[in-house]
CSV table of C-alpha atoms and ligand atoms in Angstrom, one decimal:
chain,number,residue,atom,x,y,z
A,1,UNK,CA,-25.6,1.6,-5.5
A,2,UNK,CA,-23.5,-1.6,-6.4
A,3,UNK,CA,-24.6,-2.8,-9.8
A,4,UNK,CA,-24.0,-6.4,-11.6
A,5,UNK,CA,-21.1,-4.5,-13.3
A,6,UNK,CA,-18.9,-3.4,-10.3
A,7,UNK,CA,-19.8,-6.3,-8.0
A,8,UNK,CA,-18.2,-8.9,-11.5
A,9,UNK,CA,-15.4,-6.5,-11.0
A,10,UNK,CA,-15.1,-6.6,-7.3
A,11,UNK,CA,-14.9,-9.9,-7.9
A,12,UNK,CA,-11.7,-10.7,-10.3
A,13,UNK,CA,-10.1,-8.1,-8.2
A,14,UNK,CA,-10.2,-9.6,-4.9
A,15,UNK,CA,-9.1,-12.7,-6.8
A,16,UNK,CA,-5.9,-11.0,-7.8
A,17,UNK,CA,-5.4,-9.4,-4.5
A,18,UNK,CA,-5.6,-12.6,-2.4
A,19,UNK,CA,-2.1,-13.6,-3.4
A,20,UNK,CA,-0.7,-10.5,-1.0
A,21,UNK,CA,-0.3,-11.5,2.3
A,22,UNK,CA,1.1,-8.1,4.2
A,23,UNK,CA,-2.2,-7.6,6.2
A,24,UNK,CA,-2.4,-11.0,7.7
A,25,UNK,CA,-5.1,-12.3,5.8
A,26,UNK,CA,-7.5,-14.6,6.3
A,27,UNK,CA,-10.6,-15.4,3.8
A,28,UNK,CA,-13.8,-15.3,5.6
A,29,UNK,CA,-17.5,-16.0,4.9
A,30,UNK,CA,-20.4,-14.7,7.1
A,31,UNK,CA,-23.7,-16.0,6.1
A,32,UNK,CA,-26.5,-13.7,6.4
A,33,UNK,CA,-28.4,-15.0,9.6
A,34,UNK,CA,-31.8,-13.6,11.4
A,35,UNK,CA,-31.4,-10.7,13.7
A,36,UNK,CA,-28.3,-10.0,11.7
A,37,UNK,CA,-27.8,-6.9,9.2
A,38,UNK,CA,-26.2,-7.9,5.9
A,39,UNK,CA,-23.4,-11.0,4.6
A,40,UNK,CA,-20.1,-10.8,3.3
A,41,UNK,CA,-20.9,-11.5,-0.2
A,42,UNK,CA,-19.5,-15.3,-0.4
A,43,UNK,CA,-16.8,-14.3,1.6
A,44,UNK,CA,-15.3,-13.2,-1.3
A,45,UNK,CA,-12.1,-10.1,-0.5
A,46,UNK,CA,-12.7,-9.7,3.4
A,47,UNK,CA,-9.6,-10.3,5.2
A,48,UNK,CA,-8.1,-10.0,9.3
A,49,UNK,CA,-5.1,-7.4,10.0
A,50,UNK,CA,-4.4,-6.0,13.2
A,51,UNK,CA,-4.5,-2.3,14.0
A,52,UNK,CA,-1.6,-0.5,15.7
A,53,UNK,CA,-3.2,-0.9,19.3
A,54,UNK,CA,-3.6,-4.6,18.4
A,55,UNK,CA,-6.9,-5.1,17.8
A,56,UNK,CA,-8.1,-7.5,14.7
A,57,UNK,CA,-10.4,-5.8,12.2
A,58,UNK,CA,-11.8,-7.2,8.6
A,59,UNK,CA,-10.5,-5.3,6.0
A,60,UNK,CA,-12.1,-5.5,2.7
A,61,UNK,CA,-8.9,-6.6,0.5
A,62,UNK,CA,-8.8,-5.2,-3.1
A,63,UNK,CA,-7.0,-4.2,-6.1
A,64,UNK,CA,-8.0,-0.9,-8.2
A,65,UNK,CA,-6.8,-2.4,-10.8
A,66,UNK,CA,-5.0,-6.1,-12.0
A,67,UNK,CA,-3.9,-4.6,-15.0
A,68,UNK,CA,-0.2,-4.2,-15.3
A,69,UNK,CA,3.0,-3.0,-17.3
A,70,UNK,CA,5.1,-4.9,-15.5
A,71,UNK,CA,5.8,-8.5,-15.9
A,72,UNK,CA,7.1,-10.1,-12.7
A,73,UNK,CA,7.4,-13.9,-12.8
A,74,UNK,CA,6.1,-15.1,-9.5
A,75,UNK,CA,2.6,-12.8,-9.9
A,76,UNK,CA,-0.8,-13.6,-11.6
A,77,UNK,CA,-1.2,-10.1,-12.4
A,78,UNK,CA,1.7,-10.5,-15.0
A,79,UNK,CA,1.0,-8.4,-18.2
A,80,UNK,CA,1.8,-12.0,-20.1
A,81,UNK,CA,-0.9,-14.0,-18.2
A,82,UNK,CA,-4.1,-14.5,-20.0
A,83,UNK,CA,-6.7,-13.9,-16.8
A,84,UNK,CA,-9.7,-11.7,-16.4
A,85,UNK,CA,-8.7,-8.2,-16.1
A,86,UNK,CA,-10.9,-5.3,-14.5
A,87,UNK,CA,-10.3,-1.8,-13.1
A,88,UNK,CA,-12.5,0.1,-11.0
A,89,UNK,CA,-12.1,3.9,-11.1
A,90,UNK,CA,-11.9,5.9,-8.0
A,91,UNK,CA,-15.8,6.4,-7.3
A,92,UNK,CA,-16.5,2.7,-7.9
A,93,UNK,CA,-14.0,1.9,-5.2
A,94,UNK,CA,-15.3,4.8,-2.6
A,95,UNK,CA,-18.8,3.8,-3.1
A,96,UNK,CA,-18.2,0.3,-2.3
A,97,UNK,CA,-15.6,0.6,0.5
A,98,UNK,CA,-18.3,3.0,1.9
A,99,UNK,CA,-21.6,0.7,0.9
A,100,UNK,CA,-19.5,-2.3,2.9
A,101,UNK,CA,-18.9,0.2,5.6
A,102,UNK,CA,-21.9,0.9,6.2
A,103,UNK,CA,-23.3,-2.4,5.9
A,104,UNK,CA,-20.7,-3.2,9.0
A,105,UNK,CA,-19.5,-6.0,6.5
A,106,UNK,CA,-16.1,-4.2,7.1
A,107,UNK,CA,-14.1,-2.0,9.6
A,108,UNK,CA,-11.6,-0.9,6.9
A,109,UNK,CA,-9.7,-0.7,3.4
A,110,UNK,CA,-6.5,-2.8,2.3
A,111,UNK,CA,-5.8,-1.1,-1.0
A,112,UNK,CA,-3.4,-2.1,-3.6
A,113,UNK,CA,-3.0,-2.2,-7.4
A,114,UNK,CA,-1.2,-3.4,-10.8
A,115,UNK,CA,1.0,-0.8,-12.7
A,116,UNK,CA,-0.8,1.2,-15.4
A,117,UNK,CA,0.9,3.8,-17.2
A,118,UNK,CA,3.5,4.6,-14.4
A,119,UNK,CA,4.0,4.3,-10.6
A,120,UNK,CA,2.7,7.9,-10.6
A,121,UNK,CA,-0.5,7.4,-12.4
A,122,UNK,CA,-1.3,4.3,-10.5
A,123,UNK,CA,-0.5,6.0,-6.8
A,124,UNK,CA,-2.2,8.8,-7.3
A,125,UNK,CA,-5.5,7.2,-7.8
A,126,UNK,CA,-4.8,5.1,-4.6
A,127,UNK,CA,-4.2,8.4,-3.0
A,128,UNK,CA,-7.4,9.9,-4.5
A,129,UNK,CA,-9.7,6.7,-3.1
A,130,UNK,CA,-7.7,7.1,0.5
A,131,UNK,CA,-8.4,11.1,0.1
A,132,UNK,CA,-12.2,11.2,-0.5
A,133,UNK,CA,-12.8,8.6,1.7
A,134,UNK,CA,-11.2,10.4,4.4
A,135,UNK,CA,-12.0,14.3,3.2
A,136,UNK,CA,-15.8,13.9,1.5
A,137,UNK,CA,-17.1,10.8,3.2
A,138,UNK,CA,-15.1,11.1,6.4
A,139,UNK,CA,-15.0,7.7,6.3
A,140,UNK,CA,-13.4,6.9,9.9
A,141,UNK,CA,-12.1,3.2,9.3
A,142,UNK,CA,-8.6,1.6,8.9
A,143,UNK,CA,-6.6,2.2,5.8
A,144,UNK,CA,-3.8,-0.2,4.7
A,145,UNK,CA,-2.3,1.4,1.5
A,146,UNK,CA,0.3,-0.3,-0.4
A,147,UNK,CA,2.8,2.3,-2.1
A,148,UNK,CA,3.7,1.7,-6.0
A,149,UNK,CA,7.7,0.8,-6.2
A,150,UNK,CA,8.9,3.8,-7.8
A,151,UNK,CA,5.8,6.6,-6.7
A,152,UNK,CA,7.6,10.0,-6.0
A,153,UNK,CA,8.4,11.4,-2.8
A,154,UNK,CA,4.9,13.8,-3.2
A,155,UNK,CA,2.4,11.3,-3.7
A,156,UNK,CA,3.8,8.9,-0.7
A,157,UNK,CA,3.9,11.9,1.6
A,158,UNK,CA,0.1,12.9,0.4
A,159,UNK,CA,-1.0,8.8,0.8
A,160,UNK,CA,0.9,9.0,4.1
A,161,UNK,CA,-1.6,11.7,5.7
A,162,UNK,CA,-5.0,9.1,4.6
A,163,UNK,CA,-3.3,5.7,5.4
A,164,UNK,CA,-3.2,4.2,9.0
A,165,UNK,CA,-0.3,1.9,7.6
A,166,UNK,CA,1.7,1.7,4.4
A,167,UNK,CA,3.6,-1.0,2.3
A,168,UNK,CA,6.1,-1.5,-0.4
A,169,UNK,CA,6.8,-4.9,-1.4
A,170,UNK,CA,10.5,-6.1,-1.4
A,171,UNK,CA,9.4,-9.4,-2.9
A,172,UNK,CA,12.6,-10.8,-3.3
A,173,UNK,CA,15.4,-10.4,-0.8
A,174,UNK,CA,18.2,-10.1,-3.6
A,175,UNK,CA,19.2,-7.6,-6.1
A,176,UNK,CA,20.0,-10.4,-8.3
A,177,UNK,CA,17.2,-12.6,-7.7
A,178,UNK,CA,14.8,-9.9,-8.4
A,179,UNK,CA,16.3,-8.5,-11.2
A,180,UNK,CA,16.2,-12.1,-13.0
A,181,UNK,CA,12.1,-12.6,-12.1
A,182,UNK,CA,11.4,-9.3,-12.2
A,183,UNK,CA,13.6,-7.4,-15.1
A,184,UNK,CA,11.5,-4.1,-14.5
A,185,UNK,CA,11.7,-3.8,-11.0
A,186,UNK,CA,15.0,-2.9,-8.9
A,187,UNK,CA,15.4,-3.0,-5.0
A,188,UNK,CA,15.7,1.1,-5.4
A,189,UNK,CA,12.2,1.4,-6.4
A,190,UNK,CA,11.1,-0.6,-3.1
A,191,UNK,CA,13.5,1.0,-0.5
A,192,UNK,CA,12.9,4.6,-2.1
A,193,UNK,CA,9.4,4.8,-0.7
A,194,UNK,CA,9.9,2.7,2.4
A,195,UNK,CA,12.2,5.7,3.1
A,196,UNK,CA,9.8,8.6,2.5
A,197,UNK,CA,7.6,6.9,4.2
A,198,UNK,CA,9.9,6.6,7.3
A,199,UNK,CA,11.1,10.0,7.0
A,200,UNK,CA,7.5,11.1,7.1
A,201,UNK,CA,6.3,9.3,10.1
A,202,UNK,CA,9.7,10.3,12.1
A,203,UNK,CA,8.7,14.3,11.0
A,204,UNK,CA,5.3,13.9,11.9
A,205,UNK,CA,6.4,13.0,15.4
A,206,UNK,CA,8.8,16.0,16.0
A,207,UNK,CA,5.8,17.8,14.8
A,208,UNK,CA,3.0,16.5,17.0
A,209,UNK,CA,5.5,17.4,19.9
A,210,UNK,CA,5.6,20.9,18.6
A,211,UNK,CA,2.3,21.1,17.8
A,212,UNK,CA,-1.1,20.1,19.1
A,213,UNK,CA,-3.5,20.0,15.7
A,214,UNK,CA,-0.6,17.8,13.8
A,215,UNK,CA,-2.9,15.3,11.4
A,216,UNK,CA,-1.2,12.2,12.0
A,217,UNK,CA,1.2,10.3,9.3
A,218,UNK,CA,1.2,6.1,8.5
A,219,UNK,CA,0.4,6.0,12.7
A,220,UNK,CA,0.6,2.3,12.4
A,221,UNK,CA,3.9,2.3,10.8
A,222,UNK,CA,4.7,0.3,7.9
A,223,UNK,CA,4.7,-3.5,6.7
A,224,UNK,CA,6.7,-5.1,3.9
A,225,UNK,CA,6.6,-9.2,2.2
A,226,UNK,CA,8.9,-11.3,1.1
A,227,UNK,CA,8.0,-13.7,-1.1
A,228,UNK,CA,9.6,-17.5,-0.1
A,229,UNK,CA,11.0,-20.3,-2.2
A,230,UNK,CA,10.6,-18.7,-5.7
A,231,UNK,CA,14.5,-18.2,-5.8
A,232,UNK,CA,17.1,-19.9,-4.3
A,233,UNK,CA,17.9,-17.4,-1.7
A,234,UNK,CA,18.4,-19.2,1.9
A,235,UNK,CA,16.9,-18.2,5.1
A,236,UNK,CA,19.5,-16.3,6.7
A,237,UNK,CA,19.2,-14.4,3.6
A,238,UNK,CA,15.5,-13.6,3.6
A,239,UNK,CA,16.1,-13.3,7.8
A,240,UNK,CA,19.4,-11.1,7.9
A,241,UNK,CA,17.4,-8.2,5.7
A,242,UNK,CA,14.6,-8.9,8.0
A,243,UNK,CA,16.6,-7.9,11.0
A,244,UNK,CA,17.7,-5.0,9.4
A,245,UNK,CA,14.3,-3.5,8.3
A,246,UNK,CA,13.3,-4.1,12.2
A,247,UNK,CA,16.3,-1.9,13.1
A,248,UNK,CA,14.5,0.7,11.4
A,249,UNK,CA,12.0,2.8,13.6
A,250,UNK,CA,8.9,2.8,11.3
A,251,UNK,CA,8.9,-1.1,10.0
A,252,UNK,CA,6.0,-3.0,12.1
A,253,UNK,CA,6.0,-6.7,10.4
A,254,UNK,CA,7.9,-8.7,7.5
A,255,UNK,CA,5.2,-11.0,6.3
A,256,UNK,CA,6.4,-14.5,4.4
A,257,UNK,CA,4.6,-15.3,1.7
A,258,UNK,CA,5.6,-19.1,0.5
A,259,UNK,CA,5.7,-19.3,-3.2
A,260,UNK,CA,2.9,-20.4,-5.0
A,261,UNK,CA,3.1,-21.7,-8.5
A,262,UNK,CA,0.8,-19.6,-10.2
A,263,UNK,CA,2.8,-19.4,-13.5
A,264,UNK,CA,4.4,-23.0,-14.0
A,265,UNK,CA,5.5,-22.1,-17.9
A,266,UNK,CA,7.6,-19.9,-16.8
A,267,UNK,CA,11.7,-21.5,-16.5
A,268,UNK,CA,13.1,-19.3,-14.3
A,269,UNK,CA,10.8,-20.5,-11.2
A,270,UNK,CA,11.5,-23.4,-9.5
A,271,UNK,CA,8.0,-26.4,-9.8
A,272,UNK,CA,6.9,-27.0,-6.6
A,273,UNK,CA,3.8,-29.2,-5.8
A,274,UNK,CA,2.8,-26.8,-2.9
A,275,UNK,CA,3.6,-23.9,-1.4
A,276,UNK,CA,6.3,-24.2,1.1
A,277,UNK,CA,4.4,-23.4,4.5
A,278,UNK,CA,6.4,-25.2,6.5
A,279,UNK,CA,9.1,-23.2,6.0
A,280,UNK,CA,6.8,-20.1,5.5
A,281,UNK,CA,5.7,-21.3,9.6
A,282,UNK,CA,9.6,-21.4,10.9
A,283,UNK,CA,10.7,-17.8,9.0
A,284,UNK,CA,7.4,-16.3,11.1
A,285,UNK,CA,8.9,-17.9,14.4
A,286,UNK,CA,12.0,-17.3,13.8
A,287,UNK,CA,10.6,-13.3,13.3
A,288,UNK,CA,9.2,-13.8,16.8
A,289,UNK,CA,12.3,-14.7,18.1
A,290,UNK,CA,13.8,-11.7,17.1
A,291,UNK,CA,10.8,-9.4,17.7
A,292,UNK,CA,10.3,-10.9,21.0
A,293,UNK,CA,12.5,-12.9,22.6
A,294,UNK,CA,15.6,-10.6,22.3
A,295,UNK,CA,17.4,-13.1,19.8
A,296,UNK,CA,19.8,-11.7,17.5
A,297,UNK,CA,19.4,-13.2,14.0
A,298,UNK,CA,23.1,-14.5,13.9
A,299,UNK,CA,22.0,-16.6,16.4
A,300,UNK,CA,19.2,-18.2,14.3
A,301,UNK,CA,20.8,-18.2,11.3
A,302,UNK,CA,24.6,-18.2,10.1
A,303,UNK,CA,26.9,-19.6,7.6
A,304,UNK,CA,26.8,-23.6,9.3
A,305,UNK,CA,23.4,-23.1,9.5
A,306,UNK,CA,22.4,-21.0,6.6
A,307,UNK,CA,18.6,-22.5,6.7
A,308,UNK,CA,15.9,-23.0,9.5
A,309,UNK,CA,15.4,-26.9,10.7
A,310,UNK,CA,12.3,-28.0,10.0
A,311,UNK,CA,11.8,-30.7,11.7
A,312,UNK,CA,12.1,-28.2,15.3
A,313,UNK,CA,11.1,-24.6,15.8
A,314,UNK,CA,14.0,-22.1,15.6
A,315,UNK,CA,14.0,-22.1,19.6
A,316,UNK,CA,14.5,-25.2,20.2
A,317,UNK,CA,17.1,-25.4,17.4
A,318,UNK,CA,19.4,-22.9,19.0
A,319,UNK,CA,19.1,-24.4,22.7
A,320,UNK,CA,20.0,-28.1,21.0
A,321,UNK,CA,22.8,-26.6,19.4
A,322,UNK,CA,23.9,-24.6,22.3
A,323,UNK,CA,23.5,-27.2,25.6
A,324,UNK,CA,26.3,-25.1,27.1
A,325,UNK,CA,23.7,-22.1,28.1
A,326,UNK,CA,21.1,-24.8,30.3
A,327,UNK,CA,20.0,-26.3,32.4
A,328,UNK,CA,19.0,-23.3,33.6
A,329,UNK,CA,17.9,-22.7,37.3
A,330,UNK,CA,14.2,-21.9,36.9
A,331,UNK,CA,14.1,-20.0,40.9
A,332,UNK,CA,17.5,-17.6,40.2
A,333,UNK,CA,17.9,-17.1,36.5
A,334,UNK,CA,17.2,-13.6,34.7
A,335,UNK,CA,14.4,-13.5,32.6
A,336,UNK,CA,16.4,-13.2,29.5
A,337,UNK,CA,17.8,-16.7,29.9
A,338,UNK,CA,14.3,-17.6,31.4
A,339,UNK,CA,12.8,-16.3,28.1
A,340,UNK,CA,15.2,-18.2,25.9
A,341,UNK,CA,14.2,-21.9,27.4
A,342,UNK,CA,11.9,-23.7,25.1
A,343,UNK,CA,8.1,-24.2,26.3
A,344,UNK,CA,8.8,-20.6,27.5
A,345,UNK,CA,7.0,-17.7,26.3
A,346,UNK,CA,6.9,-14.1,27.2
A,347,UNK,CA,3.9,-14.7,29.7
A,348,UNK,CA,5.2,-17.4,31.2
A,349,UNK,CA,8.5,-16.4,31.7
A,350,UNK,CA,7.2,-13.4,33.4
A,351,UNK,CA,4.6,-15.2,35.6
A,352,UNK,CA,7.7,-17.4,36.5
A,353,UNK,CA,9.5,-14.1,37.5
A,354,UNK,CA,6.1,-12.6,40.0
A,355,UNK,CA,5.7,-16.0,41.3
A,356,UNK,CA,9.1,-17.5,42.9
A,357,UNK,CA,9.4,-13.8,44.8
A,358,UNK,CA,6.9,-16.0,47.2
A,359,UNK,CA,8.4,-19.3,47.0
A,360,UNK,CA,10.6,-21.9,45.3
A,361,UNK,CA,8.7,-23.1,41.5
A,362,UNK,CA,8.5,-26.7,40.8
A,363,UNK,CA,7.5,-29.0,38.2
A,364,UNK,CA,3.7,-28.5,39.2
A,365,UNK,CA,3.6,-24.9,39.8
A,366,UNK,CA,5.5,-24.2,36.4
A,367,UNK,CA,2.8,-26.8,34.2
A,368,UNK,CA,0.5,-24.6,36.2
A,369,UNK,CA,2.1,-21.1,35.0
A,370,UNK,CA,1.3,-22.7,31.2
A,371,UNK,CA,5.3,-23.7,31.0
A,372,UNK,CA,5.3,-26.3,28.2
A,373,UNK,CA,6.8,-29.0,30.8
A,374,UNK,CA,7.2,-31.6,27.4
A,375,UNK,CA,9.9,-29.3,26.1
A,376,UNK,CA,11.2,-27.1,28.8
A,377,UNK,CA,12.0,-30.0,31.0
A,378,UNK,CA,15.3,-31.0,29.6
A,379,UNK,CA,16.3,-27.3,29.7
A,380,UNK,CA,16.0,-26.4,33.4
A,381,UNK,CA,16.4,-27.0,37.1
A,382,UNK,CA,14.0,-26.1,40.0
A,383,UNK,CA,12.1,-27.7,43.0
A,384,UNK,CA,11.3,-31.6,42.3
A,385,UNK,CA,12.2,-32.0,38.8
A,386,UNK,CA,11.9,-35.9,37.7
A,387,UNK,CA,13.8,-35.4,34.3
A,388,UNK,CA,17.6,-35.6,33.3
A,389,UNK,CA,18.4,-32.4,31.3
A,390,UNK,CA,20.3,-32.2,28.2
A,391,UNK,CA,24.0,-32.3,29.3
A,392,UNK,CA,22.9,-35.7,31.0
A,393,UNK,CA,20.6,-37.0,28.3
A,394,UNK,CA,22.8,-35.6,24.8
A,395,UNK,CA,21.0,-33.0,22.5
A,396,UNK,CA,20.8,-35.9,20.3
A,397,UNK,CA,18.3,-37.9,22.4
A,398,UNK,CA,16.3,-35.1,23.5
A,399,UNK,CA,16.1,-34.0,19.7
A,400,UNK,CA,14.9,-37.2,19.3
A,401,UNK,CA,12.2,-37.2,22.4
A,402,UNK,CA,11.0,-33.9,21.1
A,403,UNK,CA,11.0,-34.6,17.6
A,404,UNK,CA,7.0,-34.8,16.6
A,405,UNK,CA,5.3,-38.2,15.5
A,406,UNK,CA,4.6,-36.8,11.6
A,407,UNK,CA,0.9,-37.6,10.9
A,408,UNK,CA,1.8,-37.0,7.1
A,409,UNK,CA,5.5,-37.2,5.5
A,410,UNK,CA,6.7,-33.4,4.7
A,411,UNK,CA,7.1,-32.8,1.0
A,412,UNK,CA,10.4,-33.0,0.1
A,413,UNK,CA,9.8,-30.2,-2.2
A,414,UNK,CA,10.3,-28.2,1.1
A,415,UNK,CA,13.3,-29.5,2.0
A,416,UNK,CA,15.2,-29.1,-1.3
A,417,UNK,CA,13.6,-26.1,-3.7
A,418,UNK,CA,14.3,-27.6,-7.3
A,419,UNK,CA,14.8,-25.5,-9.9
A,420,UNK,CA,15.2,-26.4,-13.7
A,421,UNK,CA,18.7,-27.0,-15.3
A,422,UNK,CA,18.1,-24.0,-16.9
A,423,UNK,CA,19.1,-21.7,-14.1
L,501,SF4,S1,4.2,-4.9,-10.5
L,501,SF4,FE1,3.0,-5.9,-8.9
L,501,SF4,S2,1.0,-6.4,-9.9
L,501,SF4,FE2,2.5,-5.9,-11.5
L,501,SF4,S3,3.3,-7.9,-12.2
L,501,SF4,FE3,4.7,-7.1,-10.7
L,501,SF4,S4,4.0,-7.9,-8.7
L,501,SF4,FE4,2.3,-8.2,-10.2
C-alpha cells in the first residue's frame, strides 16, 4: 500500500525528473470519471514515449533518488541547490510502479536517479528496481532505464537484460563546455556506457540467431539528450555529434532539451528569459531531416551557416539556399529529389510516386495528395501549375512570401544566447 510518506516523496521526485526530456514527455492529468477505474494522481510524473514498434504508452516518470554528489550547473538536482530532497528505496519504487500498474494509470517505468555514493551504488539499485520488477512481479510493461555516467561494464550489461531502452546523457556536446558546467563529469563517463550498451544489444543479436531462448537486450535501442543554449556551442555542433551517434547501429533518438534557467546565481550560464524552443523546434527538424529525408548534416549545417534559421524550417532553408537543385518536375523526378521539395513529406512524396504511374499530377491532384501547395509551389513543375518558381521569382521573394506573419515577436534571447562578461 501507498502511504502519505511515499506518495510526499513520489511527489518531489517526479518534480526533479520532469526536467529530462529523453522519453518524449508530456505531463498529463486524467481525472477520475464514472465508469472509469482510478486517476493519475494530479497528473503529477506520468509522461508519453513511444515503444520500439511505435506505439505511445504513459510511462510513469521518476527519480529514485534527487540526491546528488555531483554538482552540474544547468540541473536542479545540484548538490548546492537548496530543494526538497527524497529517496525511495527499491521496494518503495516496485510497489508503486506495480500499484500504478495495476491501477492501468501506467503502461510502464522511465527510471532515473541523482548520484549517491558512486555510479556503482546508484546503478545497481536501478538495476535491482528493473530486476524484481521483471523476475518477482513479472511485471510485463516498458522499461526506459537511464544508465549512471561512469556505471561499470557489469551493471549496464545486467540493466540491459530488464530495460526495453537505455540512456546516458551527453548533456553537453563539448568536452570543454562540459567540463566547465559540470567539473565532475567528462564525455568518457557518457560514451563508456553508450558503448557497452551498444556492444550488448549487437551480441544479443548474433546470439538470438544462434539461439532460440536468447532473453532479449535494450530491444528498443538506446536514446541520448543534449541539453540546448546553456553554453555557447552552435548548432552544427550540437547536430554534427548528432549525426554521428545515428551512424551508430543501437542509437534510436537525440532529444533537445532547450535550457531552462533553473539556477540563475550561477555565472557560468548564460540568463535567458525562456527557454529557447524555437530553436529547441528547428534542431528536432533538422533531426528529421536527417533521420528521414536522407539529408546529410553538412548540408543543414556548415561553417557559413554554422546555426539553424529561425525564421524557416531547415528544409526550406537548404532549398532557398540551393535554387540550382528545383524546380523540379513533379511527373519524372526520383523520389529522393521529390522528398527534398518543401511541403513534401515522406507520405506524400510516395503517394506522388503510386499516383503519376496512372496519369500526369497537377496542381489539384498534388493539394489532394496532402502536398503543402503554399510552399512546394515555387519548387516544382507539373500539369497546370499557375506559380513562377524560384529561379523566376529570386529566393529572396519567395523567402519573403513564405516567411510567417509573427503573431508574437521571437525573443531575441533566442537569436543571440548572452552570456555574462565573465566567461
Ligand atoms: S549528475 Fe545528474 S542529477 Fe546529479 S547534478 Fe549532474 S545532472 Fe543533476
Amino acid at each position: 500500500m501507498l502511504n502519505e510518506n511515499v506518495l510526499a516523496k513520489v511527489k518531489t521526485l517526479t518534480e526533479s525528473a520532469k526536467y529530462d526530456v529523453s522519453c518524449s514527455s508530456s505531463g498529463t492529468v486524467r481525472k477520475a470519471e464514472k465508469g472509469f477505474l482510478g486517476n493519475t494522481v494530479g497528473g503529477i510524473g506520468i509522461c508519453h514515449s513511444f515503444a520500439d514498434d511505435g506505439r505511445c504508452v504513459s510511462l510513469l516518470k521518476i527519480m529514485l533518488t534527487n540526491n546528488c554528489i555531483y554538482d552540474c550547473a544547468y540541473c536542479i538536482n545540484r548538490r548546492s541547490n537548496d530543494i526538497p530532497r527524497a529517496t525511495l528505496s527499491v521496494n518503495e519504487l516496485v510497489t508503486l510502479t506495480m500499484e500504478f500498474y495495476r491501477r492501468n494509470y501506467i503502461e510502464g517505468l522511465f527510471l532515473s536517479s541523482g548520484v549517491v555514493r558512486n555510479p556503482d551504488y546508484t546503478m545497481e539499485r536501478l538495476v535491482r528496481v528493473a530486476k524484481d520488477l521483471r523476475l518477482i512481479h513479472k511485471f510485463n510493461g516498458y522499461i526506459h532505464l537511464k544508465s549512471i555516467p561512469g556505471a561499470s561494464r557489469e551493471l549496464v550489461n545486467e540493466a540491459g537484460l530488464y530495460a526495453d531502452r537505455m540512456s546516458v546523457n551527453i548533456e553537453i556536446p563539448k568536452e570543454e563546455s562540459l567540463k566547465l558546467l559540470a567539473p565532475e563529469k567528462d564525455h568518457k563517463s557518457v560514451f563508456t556506457p553508450m558503448t557497452y550498451i551498444k556492444q550488448g544489444i549487437l551480441i544479443n543479436k548474433e546470439d538470438q540467431k544462434k539461439y532460440r531462448h536468447t532473453p532479449r537486450f535494450v530491444p528498443a535501442g538506446q536514446s541520448t539528450q543534449m541539453i540546448v543554449g546553456a553554453t555557447a556551442e552552435s548548432d552544427k555542433d550540437i547536430l554534427y555529434l548528432s549525426s554521428s551517434l545515428y551512424h551508430t547501429p543501437t542509437m534510436r533518438r537525440v532529444y533537445y532539451s532547450g535550457y531552462i534557467s533553473v539556477n540563475t546565481y550561477d555565472k557560468r550560464l548564460p540568463v535567458l528569459k525562456q527557454p529557447p524552443l524555437v530553436r529547441e523546434n528547428r534542431l528536432y527538424q533538422a533531426d528529421w531531416l536527417m533521420r528521414f529525408y536522407q539529408f546529410d548534416v553538412k548540408e543543414i549545417v556548415d561553417d557559413t551557416n554554422p546555426n539553424l534559421d529561425l525564421e524557416v524550417d531547415p528544409k526550406l532553408g537548404w532549398a532557398l539556399r540551393h535554387p540550382e537543385f528545383f524546380p523540379v518536375d513533379i511527373n519524372s523526378a526520383d523520389y529522393e529529389m521529390i522528398l527534398r521539395v518543401p511541403g513534401i513529406g515522406v507520405k506524400s512524396a510516395m503517394l506522388i510516386i503510386s499516383s503519376r504511374r496512372f496519369s500526369k499530377l497537377g496542381f489539384y491532384s498534388l493539394k489532394k495528395i496532402g502536398v503543402v501547395m503554399k510552399k512546394a509551389q515555387y519548387f516544382i513543375t507539373c500539369n497546370e501549375l499557375p506559380t513562377m518558381t524560384i529561379n523566376e521569382i529570386s529566393p529572396e521573394n519567395v523567402r519573403s512570401l513564405l516567411l510567417p506573419r509573427p503573431k508574437k515577436k521571437i525573443d531575441e534571447n533566442q537569436l543571440i544566447i548572452p552570456f555574462s562578461d565573465d566567461n
